[in-house]
mmCIF file of C-alpha atoms and ligand atoms in Angstrom:
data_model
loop_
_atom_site.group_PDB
_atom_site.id
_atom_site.type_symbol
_atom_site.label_atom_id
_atom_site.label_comp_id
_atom_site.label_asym_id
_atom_site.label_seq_id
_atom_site.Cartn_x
_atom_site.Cartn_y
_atom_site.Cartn_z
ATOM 1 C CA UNK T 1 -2.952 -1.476 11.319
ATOM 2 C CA UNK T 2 0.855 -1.363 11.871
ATOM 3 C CA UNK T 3 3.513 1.140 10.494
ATOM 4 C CA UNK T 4 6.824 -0.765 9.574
ATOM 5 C CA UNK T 5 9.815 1.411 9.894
ATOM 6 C CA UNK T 6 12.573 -0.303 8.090
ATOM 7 C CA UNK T 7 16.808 1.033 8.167
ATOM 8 C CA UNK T 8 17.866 -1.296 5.630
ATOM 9 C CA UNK T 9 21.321 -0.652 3.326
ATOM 10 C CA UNK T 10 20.940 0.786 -0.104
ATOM 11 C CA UNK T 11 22.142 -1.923 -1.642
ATOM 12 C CA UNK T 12 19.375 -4.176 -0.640
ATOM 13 C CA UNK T 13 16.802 -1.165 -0.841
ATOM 14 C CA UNK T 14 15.682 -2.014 -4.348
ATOM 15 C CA UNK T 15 15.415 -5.202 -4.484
ATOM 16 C CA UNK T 16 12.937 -5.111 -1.070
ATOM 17 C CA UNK T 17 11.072 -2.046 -2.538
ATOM 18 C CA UNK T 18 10.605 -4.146 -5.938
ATOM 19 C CA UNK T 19 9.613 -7.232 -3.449
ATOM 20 C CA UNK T 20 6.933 -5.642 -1.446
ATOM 21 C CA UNK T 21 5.367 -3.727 -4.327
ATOM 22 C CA UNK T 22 4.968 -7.438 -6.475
ATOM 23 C CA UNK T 23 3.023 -8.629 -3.204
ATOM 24 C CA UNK T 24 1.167 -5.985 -3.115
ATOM 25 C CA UNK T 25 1.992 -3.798 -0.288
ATOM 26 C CA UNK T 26 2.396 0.093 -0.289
ATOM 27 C CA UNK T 27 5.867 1.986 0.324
ATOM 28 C CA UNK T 28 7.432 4.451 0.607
ATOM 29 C CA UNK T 29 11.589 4.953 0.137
ATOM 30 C CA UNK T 30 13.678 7.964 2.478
ATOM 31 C CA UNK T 31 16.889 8.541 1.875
ATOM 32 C CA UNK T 32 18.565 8.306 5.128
ATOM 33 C CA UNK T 33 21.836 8.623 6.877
ATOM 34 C CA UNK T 34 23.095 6.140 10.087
ATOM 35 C CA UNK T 35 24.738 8.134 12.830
ATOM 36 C CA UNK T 36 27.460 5.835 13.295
ATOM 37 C CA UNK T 37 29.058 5.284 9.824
ATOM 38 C CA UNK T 38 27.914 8.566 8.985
ATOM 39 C CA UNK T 39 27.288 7.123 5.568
ATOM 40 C CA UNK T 40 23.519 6.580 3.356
ATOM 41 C CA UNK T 41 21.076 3.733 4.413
ATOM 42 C CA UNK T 42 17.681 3.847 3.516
ATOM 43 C CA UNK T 43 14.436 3.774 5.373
ATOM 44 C CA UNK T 44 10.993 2.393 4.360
ATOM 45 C CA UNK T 45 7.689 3.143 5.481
ATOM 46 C CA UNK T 46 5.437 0.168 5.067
ATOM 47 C CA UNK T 47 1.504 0.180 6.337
ATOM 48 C CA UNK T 48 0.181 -3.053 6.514
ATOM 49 C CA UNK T 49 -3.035 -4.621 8.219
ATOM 50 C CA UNK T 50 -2.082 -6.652 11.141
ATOM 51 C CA UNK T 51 -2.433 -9.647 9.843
ATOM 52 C CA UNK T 52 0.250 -9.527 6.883
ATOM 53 C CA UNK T 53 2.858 -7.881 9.599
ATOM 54 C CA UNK T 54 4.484 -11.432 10.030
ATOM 55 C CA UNK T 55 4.639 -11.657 6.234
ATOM 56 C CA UNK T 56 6.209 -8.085 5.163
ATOM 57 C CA UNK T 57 8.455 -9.331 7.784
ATOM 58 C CA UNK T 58 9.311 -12.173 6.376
ATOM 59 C CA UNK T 59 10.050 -10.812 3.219
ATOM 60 C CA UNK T 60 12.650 -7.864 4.744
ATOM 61 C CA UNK T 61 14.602 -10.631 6.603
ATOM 62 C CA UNK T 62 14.720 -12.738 3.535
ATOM 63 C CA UNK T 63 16.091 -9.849 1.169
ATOM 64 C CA UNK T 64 18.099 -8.050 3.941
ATOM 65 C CA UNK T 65 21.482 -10.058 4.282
ATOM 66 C CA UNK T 66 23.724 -8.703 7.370
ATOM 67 C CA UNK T 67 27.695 -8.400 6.188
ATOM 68 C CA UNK T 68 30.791 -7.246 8.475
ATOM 69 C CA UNK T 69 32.552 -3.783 7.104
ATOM 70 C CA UNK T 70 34.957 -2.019 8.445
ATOM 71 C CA UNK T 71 35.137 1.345 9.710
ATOM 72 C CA UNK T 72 36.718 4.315 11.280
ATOM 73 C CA UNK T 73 34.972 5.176 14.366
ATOM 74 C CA UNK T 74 36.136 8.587 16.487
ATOM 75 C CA UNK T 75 37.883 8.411 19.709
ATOM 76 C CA UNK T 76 36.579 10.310 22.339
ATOM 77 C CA UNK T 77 39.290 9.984 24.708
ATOM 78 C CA UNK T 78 39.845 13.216 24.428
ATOM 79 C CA UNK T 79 44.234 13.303 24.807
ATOM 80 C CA UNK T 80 46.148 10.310 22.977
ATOM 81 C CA UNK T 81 49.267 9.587 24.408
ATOM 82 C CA UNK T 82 49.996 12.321 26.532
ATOM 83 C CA UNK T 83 49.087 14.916 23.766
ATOM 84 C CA UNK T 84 45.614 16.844 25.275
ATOM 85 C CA UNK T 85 42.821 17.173 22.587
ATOM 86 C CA UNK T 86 45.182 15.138 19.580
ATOM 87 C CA UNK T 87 42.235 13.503 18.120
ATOM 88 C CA UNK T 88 42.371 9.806 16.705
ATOM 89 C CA UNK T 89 40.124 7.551 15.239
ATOM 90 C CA UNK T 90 40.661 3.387 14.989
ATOM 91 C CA UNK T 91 39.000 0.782 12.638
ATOM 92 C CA UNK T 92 36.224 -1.214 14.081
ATOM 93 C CA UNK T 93 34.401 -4.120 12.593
ATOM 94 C CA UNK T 94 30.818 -3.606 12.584
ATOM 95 C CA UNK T 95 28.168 -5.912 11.261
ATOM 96 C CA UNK T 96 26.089 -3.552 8.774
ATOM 97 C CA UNK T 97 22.777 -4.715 6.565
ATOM 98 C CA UNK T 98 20.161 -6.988 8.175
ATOM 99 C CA UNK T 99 16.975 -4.538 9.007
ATOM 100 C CA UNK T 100 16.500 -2.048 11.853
ATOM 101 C CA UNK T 101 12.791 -2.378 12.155
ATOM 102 C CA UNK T 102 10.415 -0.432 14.418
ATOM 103 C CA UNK T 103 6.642 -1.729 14.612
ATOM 104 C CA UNK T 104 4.095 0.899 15.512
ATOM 105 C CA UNK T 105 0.815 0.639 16.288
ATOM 106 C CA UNK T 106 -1.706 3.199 13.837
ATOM 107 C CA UNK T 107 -4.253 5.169 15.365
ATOM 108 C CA UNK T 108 -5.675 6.192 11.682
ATOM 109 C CA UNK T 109 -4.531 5.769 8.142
ATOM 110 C CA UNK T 110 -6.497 8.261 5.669
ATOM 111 C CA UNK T 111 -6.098 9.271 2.348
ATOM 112 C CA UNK T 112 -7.671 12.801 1.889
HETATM 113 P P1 2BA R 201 24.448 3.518 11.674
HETATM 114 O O1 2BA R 201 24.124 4.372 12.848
HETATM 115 O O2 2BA R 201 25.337 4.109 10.625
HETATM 116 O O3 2BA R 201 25.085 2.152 12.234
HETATM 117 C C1 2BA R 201 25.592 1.168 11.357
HETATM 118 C C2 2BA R 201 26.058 -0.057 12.114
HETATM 119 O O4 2BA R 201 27.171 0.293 12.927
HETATM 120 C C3 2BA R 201 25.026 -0.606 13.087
HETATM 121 O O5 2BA R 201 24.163 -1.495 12.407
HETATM 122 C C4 2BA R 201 25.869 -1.309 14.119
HETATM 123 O O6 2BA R 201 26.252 -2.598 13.682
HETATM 124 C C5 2BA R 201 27.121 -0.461 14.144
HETATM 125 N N1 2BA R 201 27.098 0.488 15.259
HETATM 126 C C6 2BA R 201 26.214 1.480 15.472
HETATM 127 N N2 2BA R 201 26.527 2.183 16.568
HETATM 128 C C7 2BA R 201 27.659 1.604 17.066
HETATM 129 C C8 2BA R 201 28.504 1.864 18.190
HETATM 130 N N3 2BA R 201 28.244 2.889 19.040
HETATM 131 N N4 2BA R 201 29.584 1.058 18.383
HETATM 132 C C9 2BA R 201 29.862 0.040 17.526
HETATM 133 N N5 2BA R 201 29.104 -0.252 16.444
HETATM 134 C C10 2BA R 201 28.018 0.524 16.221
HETATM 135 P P2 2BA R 201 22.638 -1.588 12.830
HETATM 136 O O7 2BA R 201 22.501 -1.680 14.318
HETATM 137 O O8 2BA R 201 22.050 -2.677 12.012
HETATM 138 O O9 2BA R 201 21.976 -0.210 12.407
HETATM 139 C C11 2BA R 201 21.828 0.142 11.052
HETATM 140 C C12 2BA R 201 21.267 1.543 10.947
HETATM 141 O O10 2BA R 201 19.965 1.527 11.546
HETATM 142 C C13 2BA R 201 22.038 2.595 11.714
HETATM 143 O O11 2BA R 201 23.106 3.085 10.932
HETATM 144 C C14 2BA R 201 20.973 3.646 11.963
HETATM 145 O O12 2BA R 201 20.760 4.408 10.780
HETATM 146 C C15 2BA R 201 19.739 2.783 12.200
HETATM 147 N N6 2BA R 201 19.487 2.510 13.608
HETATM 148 C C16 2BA R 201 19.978 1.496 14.350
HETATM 149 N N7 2BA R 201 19.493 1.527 15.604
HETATM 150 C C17 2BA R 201 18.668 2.584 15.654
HETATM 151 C C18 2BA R 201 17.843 3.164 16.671
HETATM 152 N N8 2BA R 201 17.778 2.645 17.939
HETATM 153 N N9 2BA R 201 17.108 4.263 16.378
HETATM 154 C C19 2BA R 201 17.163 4.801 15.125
HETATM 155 N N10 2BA R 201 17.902 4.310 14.122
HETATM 156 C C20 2BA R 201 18.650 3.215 14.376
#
């Protein structure tokens, strides 16, 4: 058995919740925070048998569309022209959605 661990964005959180439940598979929905945009994603935990890993997959990179946003992201520089400790922050393009999955091996799965 595998454990899925999928960072998806909200916005597609639903509709892959409401896709894995209709083919049967069980999951559960944290909400979550990224540590770059500092802003809410959403992470699902997904056992499956081995055999229907390449499916579930399937199904998150069919619902989960990647999109470019744009951002602030902190300067660590540390001084900013001349001025020690000024801090700053620049916009950066960063390609958000898509699925940040991890694919772990289970050593047991019981319900008690
Ligand atoms: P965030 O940390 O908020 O990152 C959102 C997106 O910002 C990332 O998308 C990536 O495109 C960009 N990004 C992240 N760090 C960056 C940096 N230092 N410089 C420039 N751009 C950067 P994804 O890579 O698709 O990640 C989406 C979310 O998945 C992340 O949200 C985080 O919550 C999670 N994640 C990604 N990699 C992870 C990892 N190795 N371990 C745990 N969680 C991870």
């Amino acid at each position: 058995m595998k454990l899925i661990i999928s960072i998806v964005q909200d916005e597609d959180a639903s509709r892959l919740v409401n896709q894995l439940m209709k083919n049967g598979y069980g999951v559960t929905k944290l909400a979550t925070t990224g540590g770059f945009l500092r802003a809410g994603n959403t992470t699902l935990l997904i056992g499956v048998d081995d055999e229907k890993l390449h499916a579930v997959m399937e199904i998150i990179e069919h619902v989960c569309k990647s999109r470019k946003q744009m951002t602030t992201a902190p300067s660590n520089l540390g001084s900013m022209g001349g001025m020690p400790g000024a801090a700053a922050s620049y916009p950066v393009e960063v390609t958000v959605g898509g699925a940040t999955v991890f694919v772990l091996s289970v050593d047991q799965f019981v319900k008690l």
